[in-house]
Coordinates of C-alpha atoms in Angstrom, one line a residue:
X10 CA 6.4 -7.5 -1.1
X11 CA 8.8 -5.0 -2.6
X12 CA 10.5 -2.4 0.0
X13 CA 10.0 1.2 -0.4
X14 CA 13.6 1.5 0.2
X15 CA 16.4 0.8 -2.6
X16 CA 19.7 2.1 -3.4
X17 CA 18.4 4.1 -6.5
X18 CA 18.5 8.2 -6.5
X19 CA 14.8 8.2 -6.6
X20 CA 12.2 5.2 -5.9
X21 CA 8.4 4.9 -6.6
X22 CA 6.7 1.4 -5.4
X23 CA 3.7 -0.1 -3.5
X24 CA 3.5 -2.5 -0.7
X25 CA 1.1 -5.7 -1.6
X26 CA -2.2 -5.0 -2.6
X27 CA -3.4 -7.3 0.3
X28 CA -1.9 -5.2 2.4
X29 CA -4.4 -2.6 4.8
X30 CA -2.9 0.0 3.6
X31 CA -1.3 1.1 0.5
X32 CA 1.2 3.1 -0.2
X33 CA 3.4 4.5 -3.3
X34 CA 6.5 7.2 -2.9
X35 CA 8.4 9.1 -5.5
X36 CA 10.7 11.1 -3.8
X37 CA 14.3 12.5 -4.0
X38 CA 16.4 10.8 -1.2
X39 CA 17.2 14.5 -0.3
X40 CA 13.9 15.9 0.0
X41 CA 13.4 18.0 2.9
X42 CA 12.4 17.0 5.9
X43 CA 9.9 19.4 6.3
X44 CA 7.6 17.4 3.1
X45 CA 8.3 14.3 4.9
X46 CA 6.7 15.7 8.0
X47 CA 3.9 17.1 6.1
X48 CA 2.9 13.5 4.2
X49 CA 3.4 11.6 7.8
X50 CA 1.1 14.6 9.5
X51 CA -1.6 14.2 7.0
X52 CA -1.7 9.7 6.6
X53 CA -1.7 10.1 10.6
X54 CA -4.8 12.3 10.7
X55 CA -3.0 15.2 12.4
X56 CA -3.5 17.7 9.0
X57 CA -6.5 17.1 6.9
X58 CA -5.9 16.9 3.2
X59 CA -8.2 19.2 0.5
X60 CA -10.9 17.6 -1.3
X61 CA -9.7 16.0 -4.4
X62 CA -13.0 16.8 -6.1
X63 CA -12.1 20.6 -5.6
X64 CA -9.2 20.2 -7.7
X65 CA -11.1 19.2 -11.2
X66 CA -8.8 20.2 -14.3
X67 CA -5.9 21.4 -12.1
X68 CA -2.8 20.1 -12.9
X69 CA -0.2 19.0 -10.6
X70 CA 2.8 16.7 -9.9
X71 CA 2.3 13.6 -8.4
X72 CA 4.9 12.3 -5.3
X73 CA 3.1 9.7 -3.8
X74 CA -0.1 8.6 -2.3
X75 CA -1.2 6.9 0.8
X76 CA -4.7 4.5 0.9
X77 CA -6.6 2.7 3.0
X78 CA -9.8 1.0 3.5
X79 CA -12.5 2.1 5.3
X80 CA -15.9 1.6 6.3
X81 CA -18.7 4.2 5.5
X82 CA -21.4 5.6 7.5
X83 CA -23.4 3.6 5.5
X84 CA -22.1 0.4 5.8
X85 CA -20.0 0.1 2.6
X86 CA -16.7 -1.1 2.2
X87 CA -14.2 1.4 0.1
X88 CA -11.2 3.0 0.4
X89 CA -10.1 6.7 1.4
X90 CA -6.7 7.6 -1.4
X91 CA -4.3 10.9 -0.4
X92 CA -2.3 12.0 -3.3
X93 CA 0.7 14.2 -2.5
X94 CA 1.0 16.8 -5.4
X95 CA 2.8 19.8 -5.9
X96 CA 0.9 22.8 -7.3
X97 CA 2.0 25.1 -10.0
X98 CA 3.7 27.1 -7.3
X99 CA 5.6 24.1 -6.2
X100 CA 3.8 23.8 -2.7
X101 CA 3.2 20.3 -1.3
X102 CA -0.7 19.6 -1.1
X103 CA -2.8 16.6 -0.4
X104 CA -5.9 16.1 -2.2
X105 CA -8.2 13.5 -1.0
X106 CA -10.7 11.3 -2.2
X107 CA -12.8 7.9 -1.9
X108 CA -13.1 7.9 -6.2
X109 CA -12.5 4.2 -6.9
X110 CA -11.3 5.1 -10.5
X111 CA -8.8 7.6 -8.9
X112 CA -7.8 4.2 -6.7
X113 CA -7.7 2.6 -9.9
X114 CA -5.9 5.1 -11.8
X115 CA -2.7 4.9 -8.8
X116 CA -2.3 1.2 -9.3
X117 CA -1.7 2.0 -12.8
X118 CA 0.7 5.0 -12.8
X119 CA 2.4 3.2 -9.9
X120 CA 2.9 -0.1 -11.9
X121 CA 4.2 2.0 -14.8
X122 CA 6.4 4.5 -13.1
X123 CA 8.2 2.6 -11.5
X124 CA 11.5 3.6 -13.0
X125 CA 13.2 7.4 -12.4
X126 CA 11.5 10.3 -12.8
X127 CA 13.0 12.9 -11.5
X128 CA 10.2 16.0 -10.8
X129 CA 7.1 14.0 -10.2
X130 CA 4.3 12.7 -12.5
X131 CA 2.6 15.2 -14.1
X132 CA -1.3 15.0 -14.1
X133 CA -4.7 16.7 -14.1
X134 CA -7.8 15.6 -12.1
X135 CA -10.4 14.9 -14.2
X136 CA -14.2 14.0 -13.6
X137 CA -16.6 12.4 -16.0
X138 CA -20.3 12.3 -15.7
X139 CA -22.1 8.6 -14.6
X140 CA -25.5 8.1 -15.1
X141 CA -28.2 11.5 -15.2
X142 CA -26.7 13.3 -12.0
X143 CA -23.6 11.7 -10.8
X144 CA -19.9 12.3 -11.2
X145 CA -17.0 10.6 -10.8
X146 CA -13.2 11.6 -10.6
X147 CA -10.0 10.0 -12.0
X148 CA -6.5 11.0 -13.1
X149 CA -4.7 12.2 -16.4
X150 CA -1.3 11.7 -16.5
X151 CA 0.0 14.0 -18.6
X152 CA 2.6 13.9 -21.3
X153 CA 5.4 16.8 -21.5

């Protein structure tokens, strides 16, 4: 398992996918407290997050997310992802979602950022149609 901790300026990592719970942080060792409190309000429950699928083709910077699994009224097994964005204006927002692609889509961007970048991830929300009526959601990451 790889600690969320290092010794670098900035860090972005996952616990083990075996793991409960998942989750991924890019953050500046001297962000605000304030964020911190925010992200820790919103995984514990206290603040709830917006609906990811009211953000299609917004673009924002990604800081880190927070999953877990969770059973569904109906029965089904799946898992409940919070990404923690900034907007255009630069305010912290969670945006949250049960899309397995946008699941997906985390695993990736955290398996290939895992090395400094210093303002985020840029990406846009995306959805994409599957089969006559339904929709789905995932993630751009954006190049700039």
């Amino acid at each position: 398992m790889e600690s969320l901790m290092n010794a670098d300026d900035f860090f972005f990592s996952a616990e083990d996918d075996a793991l409960a719970e998942k989750i991924a942080a890019f953050f500046p060792k001297n962000s605000p407290t304030a964020d911190a409190a925010y992200m820790a309000n919103v995984a514990i429950g206290n603040i709830k997050p917006e609906r990811l699928n009211d953000a299609v083709d917004q673009t924002f910077r990604l800081y880190g997310y927070h999953a877990k699994k969770y059973r569904f009224q109906d029965g089904k097994d799946g898992k409940i992802c919070t990404l923690f964005c900034r907007n255009a204006s630069n305010q912290l927002k969670a945006l949250s979602t049960t899309s397995e692609r946008v699941y997906e889509a985390l695993g990736i961007i955290s398996m290939i950022y895992r090395e400094h970048v210093g303002n985020g991830i840029p990406i846009r929300i995306r959805s994409y149609q599957t089969g006559s009526q339904g929709k789905a959601f995932t993630l751009e990451v954006l190049n700039e």
